[in-house]
Amino acid sequence: MLRLVSWNVNGLRAVVGKGFVETFKALDADVMCLQETKLQAGQLDLEMEGYRSYWNYADKKGYSGTAIYTRVEPLAVHNGIGVDEHDHEGRVITMELPELYVVTCYTPNSQDGLRRLDYRMTWEEAFKAYLLELDKRKPVVVCGDLNVAHEEIDLKNPKSNRRNAGFTDEERAKMTELLSAGFIDTWRYFNPDVADVYSWWSYRFHAREKNAGWRIDYFLASERLAPQLAGAKIHTEVYGSDHCPVELVLNTD
């Protein structure tokens, strides 16, 4: 079995002071992917025993950023998607394993007033093209904060959020296109009709206490991995960030 966990930590230095190391050990992942680390090189020395780590930092300080901790030795690791327009915000790390690729991603938010929606659409096309090129070589697992609630069941208040970032028709359509291109939303694969399970809650309005959340953190997998999907979880019991970790277990026999 290969246990993969993904977590948008909303600032790794902050979450280290909120029990991150203990949570990391308890989750016991073979591969732990982090988004929104908000770090530059040298700002935090956080080695985890038995793991090697890989980092992608944004050019802009205190912004975005991704990381992978792995106790499975990779064949190769690289940052970005090979498109300069999209490779300055530390948003993607790809780790090649013998049997598959693991890609962790922090998708750009469309922002208040949808001021970055046009850029988001460009990003979505480029990221999909990148994943499909990888998928020609070997199966792909994509994880991270993809910044979209795909269907109405994936957020508490769909009607009032219809034109808000993360639930626009445009963003949802891009997720539909990606899945239709040959990927499985693994949590939904195991839980097709389960409502009221989310991975992000606003810090405002006591949203987490009320469970007024959104499911915007995902593990997607190439369709041909379906026979190896062994389980998926959303760790709503884990605090420390405005997101909680999500998990995928793959049977690698």
GROMACS .gro file of C-alpha atoms in nm:
model
  253
    1MET     CA    1   0.000   0.000   0.000
    2LEU     CA    2   0.104   0.357  -0.073
    3ARG     CA    3  -0.048   0.618   0.157
    4LEU     CA    4  -0.051   0.972   0.017
    5VAL     CA    5  -0.168   1.280   0.208
    6SER     CA    6  -0.215   1.636   0.083
    7TRP     CA    7  -0.261   1.942   0.303
    8ASN     CA    8  -0.285   2.315   0.236
    9VAL     CA    9  -0.117   2.436   0.555
   10ASN     CA   10  -0.179   2.810   0.493
   11GLY     CA   11   0.169   2.900   0.613
   12LEU     CA   12   0.399   2.620   0.726
   13ARG     CA   13   0.577   2.831   0.987
   14ALA     CA   14   0.242   2.910   1.148
   15VAL     CA   15   0.116   2.551   1.149
   16VAL     CA   16   0.441   2.421   1.299
   17GLY     CA   17   0.332   2.611   1.611
   18LYS     CA   18  -0.006   2.435   1.601
   19GLY     CA   19   0.102   2.072   1.623
   20PHE     CA   20   0.217   2.009   1.266
   21VAL     CA   21   0.491   1.764   1.359
   22GLU     CA   22   0.255   1.557   1.573
   23THR     CA   23  -0.010   1.559   1.299
   24PHE     CA   24   0.250   1.464   1.038
   25LYS     CA   25   0.357   1.162   1.243
   26ALA     CA   26  -0.002   1.058   1.317
   27LEU     CA   27  -0.102   1.068   0.949
   28ASP     CA   28   0.190   0.831   0.877
   29ALA     CA   29   0.196   0.906   0.504
   30ASP     CA   30   0.445   0.755   0.264
   31VAL     CA   31   0.415   1.078   0.065
   32MET     CA   32   0.302   1.406   0.224
   33CYS     CA   33   0.229   1.694  -0.013
   34LEU     CA   34   0.191   2.049   0.117
   35GLN     CA   35   0.050   2.361  -0.044
   36GLU     CA   36   0.064   2.728   0.050
   37THR     CA   37   0.383   2.684   0.250
   38LYS     CA   38   0.449   3.062   0.227
   39LEU     CA   39   0.824   3.011   0.260
   40GLN     CA   40   1.148   3.109   0.097
   41ALA     CA   41   1.455   2.887   0.095
   42GLY     CA   42   1.630   2.887   0.431
   43GLN     CA   43   1.340   3.025   0.635
   44LEU     CA   44   1.249   2.694   0.800
   45ASP     CA   45   1.459   2.386   0.863
   46LEU     CA   46   1.202   2.112   0.908
   47GLU     CA   47   1.350   1.771   0.854
   48MET     CA   48   1.128   1.473   0.929
   49GLU     CA   49   1.306   1.152   1.022
   50GLY     CA   50   1.287   0.892   0.746
   51TYR     CA   51   1.174   1.143   0.483
   52ARG     CA   52   1.346   1.346   0.215
   53SER     CA   53   1.185   1.674   0.116
   54TYR     CA   54   1.148   1.877  -0.202
   55TRP     CA   55   1.040   2.242  -0.223
   56ASN     CA   56   0.910   2.487  -0.479
   57TYR     CA   57   0.916   2.850  -0.365
   58ALA     CA   58   0.733   3.146  -0.517
   59ASP     CA   59   0.941   3.439  -0.636
   60LYS     CA   60   0.719   3.660  -0.420
   61LYS     CA   61   0.801   3.634  -0.050
   62GLY     CA   62   0.547   3.479   0.189
   63TYR     CA   63   0.325   3.362  -0.095
   64SER     CA   64   0.205   3.030  -0.235
   65GLY     CA   65   0.468   2.753  -0.242
   66THR     CA   66   0.455   2.373  -0.235
   67ALA     CA   67   0.652   2.088  -0.082
   68ILE     CA   68   0.670   1.709  -0.084
   69TYR     CA   69   0.798   1.488   0.197
   70THR     CA   70   0.854   1.131   0.086
   71ARG     CA   71   0.989   0.812   0.238
   72VAL     CA   72   0.965   0.648  -0.105
   73GLU     CA   73   1.276   0.727  -0.306
   74PRO     CA   74   1.181   0.905  -0.630
   75LEU     CA   75   1.334   0.848  -0.969
   76ALA     CA   76   1.318   1.221  -1.036
   77VAL     CA   77   1.160   1.543  -0.903
   78HIS     CA   78   1.103   1.867  -1.087
   79ASN     CA   79   0.929   2.198  -1.025
   80GLY     CA   80   0.676   2.379  -1.240
   81ILE     CA   81   0.502   2.278  -1.562
   82GLY     CA   82   0.756   2.411  -1.810
   83VAL     CA   83   0.559   2.723  -1.901
   84ASP     CA   84   0.731   3.041  -1.785
   85GLU     CA   85   0.405   3.233  -1.744
   86HIS     CA   86   0.299   2.983  -1.477
   87ASP     CA   87   0.626   2.887  -1.310
   88HIS     CA   88   0.708   3.181  -1.082
   89GLU     CA   89   0.461   3.115  -0.797
   90GLY     CA   90   0.590   2.780  -0.667
   91ARG     CA   91   0.266   2.601  -0.747
   92VAL     CA   92   0.362   2.258  -0.881
   93ILE     CA   93   0.604   1.978  -0.791
   94THR     CA   94   0.616   1.652  -0.986
   95MET     CA   95   0.770   1.340  -0.833
   96GLU     CA   96   0.831   1.041  -1.056
   97LEU     CA   97   0.804   0.699  -0.892
   98PRO     CA   98   0.867   0.370  -1.073
   99GLU     CA   99   0.497   0.302  -1.131
  100LEU     CA  100   0.341   0.652  -1.142
  101TYR     CA  101   0.382   1.028  -1.116
  102VAL     CA  102   0.272   1.222  -0.809
  103VAL     CA  103   0.194   1.587  -0.887
  104THR     CA  104   0.110   1.831  -0.611
  105CYS     CA  105  -0.054   2.157  -0.708
  106TYR     CA  106  -0.174   2.480  -0.553
  107THR     CA  107  -0.411   2.615  -0.817
  108PRO     CA  108  -0.430   2.995  -0.850
  109ASN     CA  109  -0.732   3.148  -0.679
  110SER     CA  110  -0.954   3.359  -0.905
  111GLN     CA  111  -0.964   3.626  -0.630
  112ASP     CA  112  -1.231   3.866  -0.510
  113GLY     CA  113  -1.422   4.018  -0.797
  114LEU     CA  114  -1.286   3.735  -1.015
  115ARG     CA  115  -1.000   3.964  -1.108
  116ARG     CA  116  -0.775   3.666  -1.180
  117LEU     CA  117  -1.033   3.445  -1.351
  118ASP     CA  118  -0.892   3.502  -1.700
  119TYR     CA  119  -0.545   3.400  -1.579
  120ARG     CA  120  -0.700   3.100  -1.403
  121MET     CA  121  -0.853   2.981  -1.731
  122THR     CA  122  -0.513   3.004  -1.901
  123TRP     CA  123  -0.355   2.815  -1.611
  124GLU     CA  124  -0.617   2.540  -1.628
  125GLU     CA  125  -0.550   2.473  -1.995
  126ALA     CA  126  -0.174   2.464  -1.945
  127PHE     CA  127  -0.194   2.242  -1.638
  128LYS     CA  128  -0.429   1.996  -1.809
  129ALA     CA  129  -0.195   1.975  -2.109
  130TYR     CA  130   0.097   1.910  -1.874
  131LEU     CA  131  -0.087   1.629  -1.693
  132LEU     CA  132  -0.195   1.465  -2.016
  133GLU     CA  133   0.166   1.461  -2.139
  134LEU     CA  134   0.273   1.288  -1.818
  135ASP     CA  135  -0.018   1.047  -1.846
  136LYS     CA  136   0.111   0.927  -2.184
  137ARG     CA  137   0.419   0.791  -2.005
  138LYS     CA  138   0.272   0.643  -1.685
  139PRO     CA  139  -0.033   0.694  -1.461
  140VAL     CA  140  -0.063   1.019  -1.267
  141VAL     CA  141  -0.189   1.105  -0.919
  142VAL     CA  142  -0.266   1.478  -0.883
  143CYS     CA  143  -0.325   1.624  -0.539
  144GLY     CA  144  -0.363   1.958  -0.376
  145ASP     CA  145  -0.576   2.263  -0.328
  146LEU     CA  146  -0.736   2.287  -0.672
  147ASN     CA  147  -0.945   2.587  -0.564
  148VAL     CA  148  -1.278   2.468  -0.703
  149ALA     CA  149  -1.584   2.301  -0.557
  150HIS     CA  150  -1.683   2.087  -0.852
  151GLU     CA  151  -2.052   2.022  -0.786
  152GLU     CA  152  -2.321   2.170  -0.561
  153ILE     CA  153  -2.274   1.879  -0.319
  154ASP     CA  154  -1.915   1.999  -0.268
  155LEU     CA  155  -2.000   2.314  -0.072
  156LYS     CA  156  -2.249   2.412   0.195
  157ASN     CA  157  -2.405   2.713   0.023
  158PRO     CA  158  -2.395   2.666  -0.355
  159LYS     CA  159  -2.665   2.915  -0.447
  160SER     CA  160  -2.516   3.214  -0.265
  161ASN     CA  161  -2.166   3.133  -0.399
  162ARG     CA  162  -2.257   3.089  -0.765
  163ARG     CA  163  -2.036   3.374  -0.891
  164ASN     CA  164  -1.771   3.359  -0.621
  165ALA     CA  165  -1.414   3.244  -0.680
  166GLY     CA  166  -1.398   2.867  -0.658
  167PHE     CA  167  -1.756   2.806  -0.769
  168THR     CA  168  -1.792   2.990  -1.097
  169ASP     CA  169  -1.936   2.805  -1.393
  170GLU     CA  170  -1.603   2.855  -1.570
  171GLU     CA  171  -1.392   2.695  -1.296
  172ARG     CA  172  -1.633   2.407  -1.251
  173ALA     CA  173  -1.635   2.343  -1.625
  174LYS     CA  174  -1.254   2.321  -1.626
  175MET     CA  175  -1.268   2.055  -1.355
  176THR     CA  176  -1.528   1.865  -1.558
  177GLU     CA  177  -1.298   1.886  -1.862
  178LEU     CA  178  -1.002   1.754  -1.663
  179LEU     CA  179  -1.197   1.460  -1.525
  180SER     CA  180  -1.341   1.388  -1.869
  181ALA     CA  181  -0.987   1.377  -2.009
  182GLY     CA  182  -0.922   1.062  -1.805
  183PHE     CA  183  -0.903   1.134  -1.431
  184ILE     CA  184  -1.100   1.015  -1.127
  185ASP     CA  185  -1.199   1.233  -0.830
  186THR     CA  186  -1.097   0.965  -0.583
  187TRP     CA  187  -1.290   1.080  -0.277
  188ARG     CA  188  -1.608   1.107  -0.481
  189TYR     CA  189  -1.531   0.766  -0.636
  190PHE     CA  190  -1.569   0.610  -0.291
  191ASN     CA  191  -1.836   0.851  -0.164
  192PRO     CA  192  -2.058   0.935  -0.463
  193ASP     CA  193  -2.351   1.077  -0.264
  194VAL     CA  194  -2.194   1.190   0.064
  195ALA     CA  195  -2.270   1.552   0.145
  196ASP     CA  196  -2.150   1.786   0.421
  197VAL     CA  197  -1.787   1.668   0.412
  198TYR     CA  198  -1.551   1.952   0.331
  199SER     CA  199  -1.179   2.033   0.329
  200TRP     CA  200  -1.180   2.415   0.367
  201TRP     CA  201  -1.371   2.656   0.590
  202SER     CA  202  -1.343   3.033   0.600
  203TYR     CA  203  -1.190   3.179   0.915
  204ARG     CA  204  -1.489   3.414   0.922
  205PHE     CA  205  -1.839   3.362   1.062
  206HIS     CA  206  -1.742   3.053   1.271
  207ALA     CA  207  -1.760   2.857   0.947
  208ARG     CA  208  -1.579   2.550   1.074
  209GLU     CA  209  -1.794   2.526   1.386
  210LYS     CA  210  -2.100   2.539   1.161
  211ASN     CA  211  -1.939   2.311   0.899
  212ALA     CA  212  -2.011   2.574   0.634
  213GLY     CA  213  -1.730   2.451   0.413
  214TRP     CA  214  -1.609   2.368   0.065
  215ARG     CA  215  -1.442   2.055  -0.072
  216ILE     CA  216  -1.161   2.208  -0.278
  217ASP     CA  217  -0.872   1.975  -0.190
  218TYR     CA  218  -0.844   1.666  -0.405
  219PHE     CA  219  -0.668   1.352  -0.508
  220LEU     CA  220  -0.727   1.287  -0.876
  221ALA     CA  221  -0.596   0.969  -1.038
  222SER     CA  222  -0.558   0.844  -1.393
  223GLU     CA  223  -0.856   0.626  -1.477
  224ARG     CA  224  -0.637   0.320  -1.528
  225LEU     CA  225  -0.542   0.337  -1.158
  226ALA     CA  226  -0.904   0.257  -1.060
  227PRO     CA  227  -0.829  -0.109  -0.973
  228GLN     CA  228  -0.556   0.008  -0.733
  229LEU     CA  229  -0.764   0.266  -0.544
  230ALA     CA  230  -0.790   0.129  -0.191
  231GLY     CA  231  -0.939   0.420   0.004
  232ALA     CA  232  -0.982   0.795   0.035
  233LYS     CA  233  -1.030   1.015   0.341
  234ILE     CA  234  -1.086   1.376   0.434
  235HIS     CA  235  -0.934   1.434   0.777
  236THR     CA  236  -1.187   1.681   0.915
  237GLU     CA  237  -1.059   1.605   1.266
  238VAL     CA  238  -0.726   1.775   1.193
  239TYR     CA  239  -0.692   2.144   1.278
  240GLY     CA  240  -0.408   2.394   1.240
  241SER     CA  241  -0.503   2.543   0.902
  242ASP     CA  242  -0.822   2.663   0.736
  243HIS     CA  243  -0.790   2.344   0.528
  244CYS     CA  244  -0.773   1.987   0.655
  245PRO     CA  245  -0.562   1.707   0.505
  246VAL     CA  246  -0.699   1.471   0.241
  247GLU     CA  247  -0.572   1.119   0.178
  248LEU     CA  248  -0.551   0.849  -0.088
  249VAL     CA  249  -0.439   0.490  -0.039
  250LEU     CA  250  -0.320   0.297  -0.342
  251ASN     CA  251  -0.267  -0.076  -0.365
  252THR     CA  252   0.073  -0.108  -0.531
  253ASP     CA  253   0.093  -0.490  -0.543
   0.00000   0.00000   0.00000
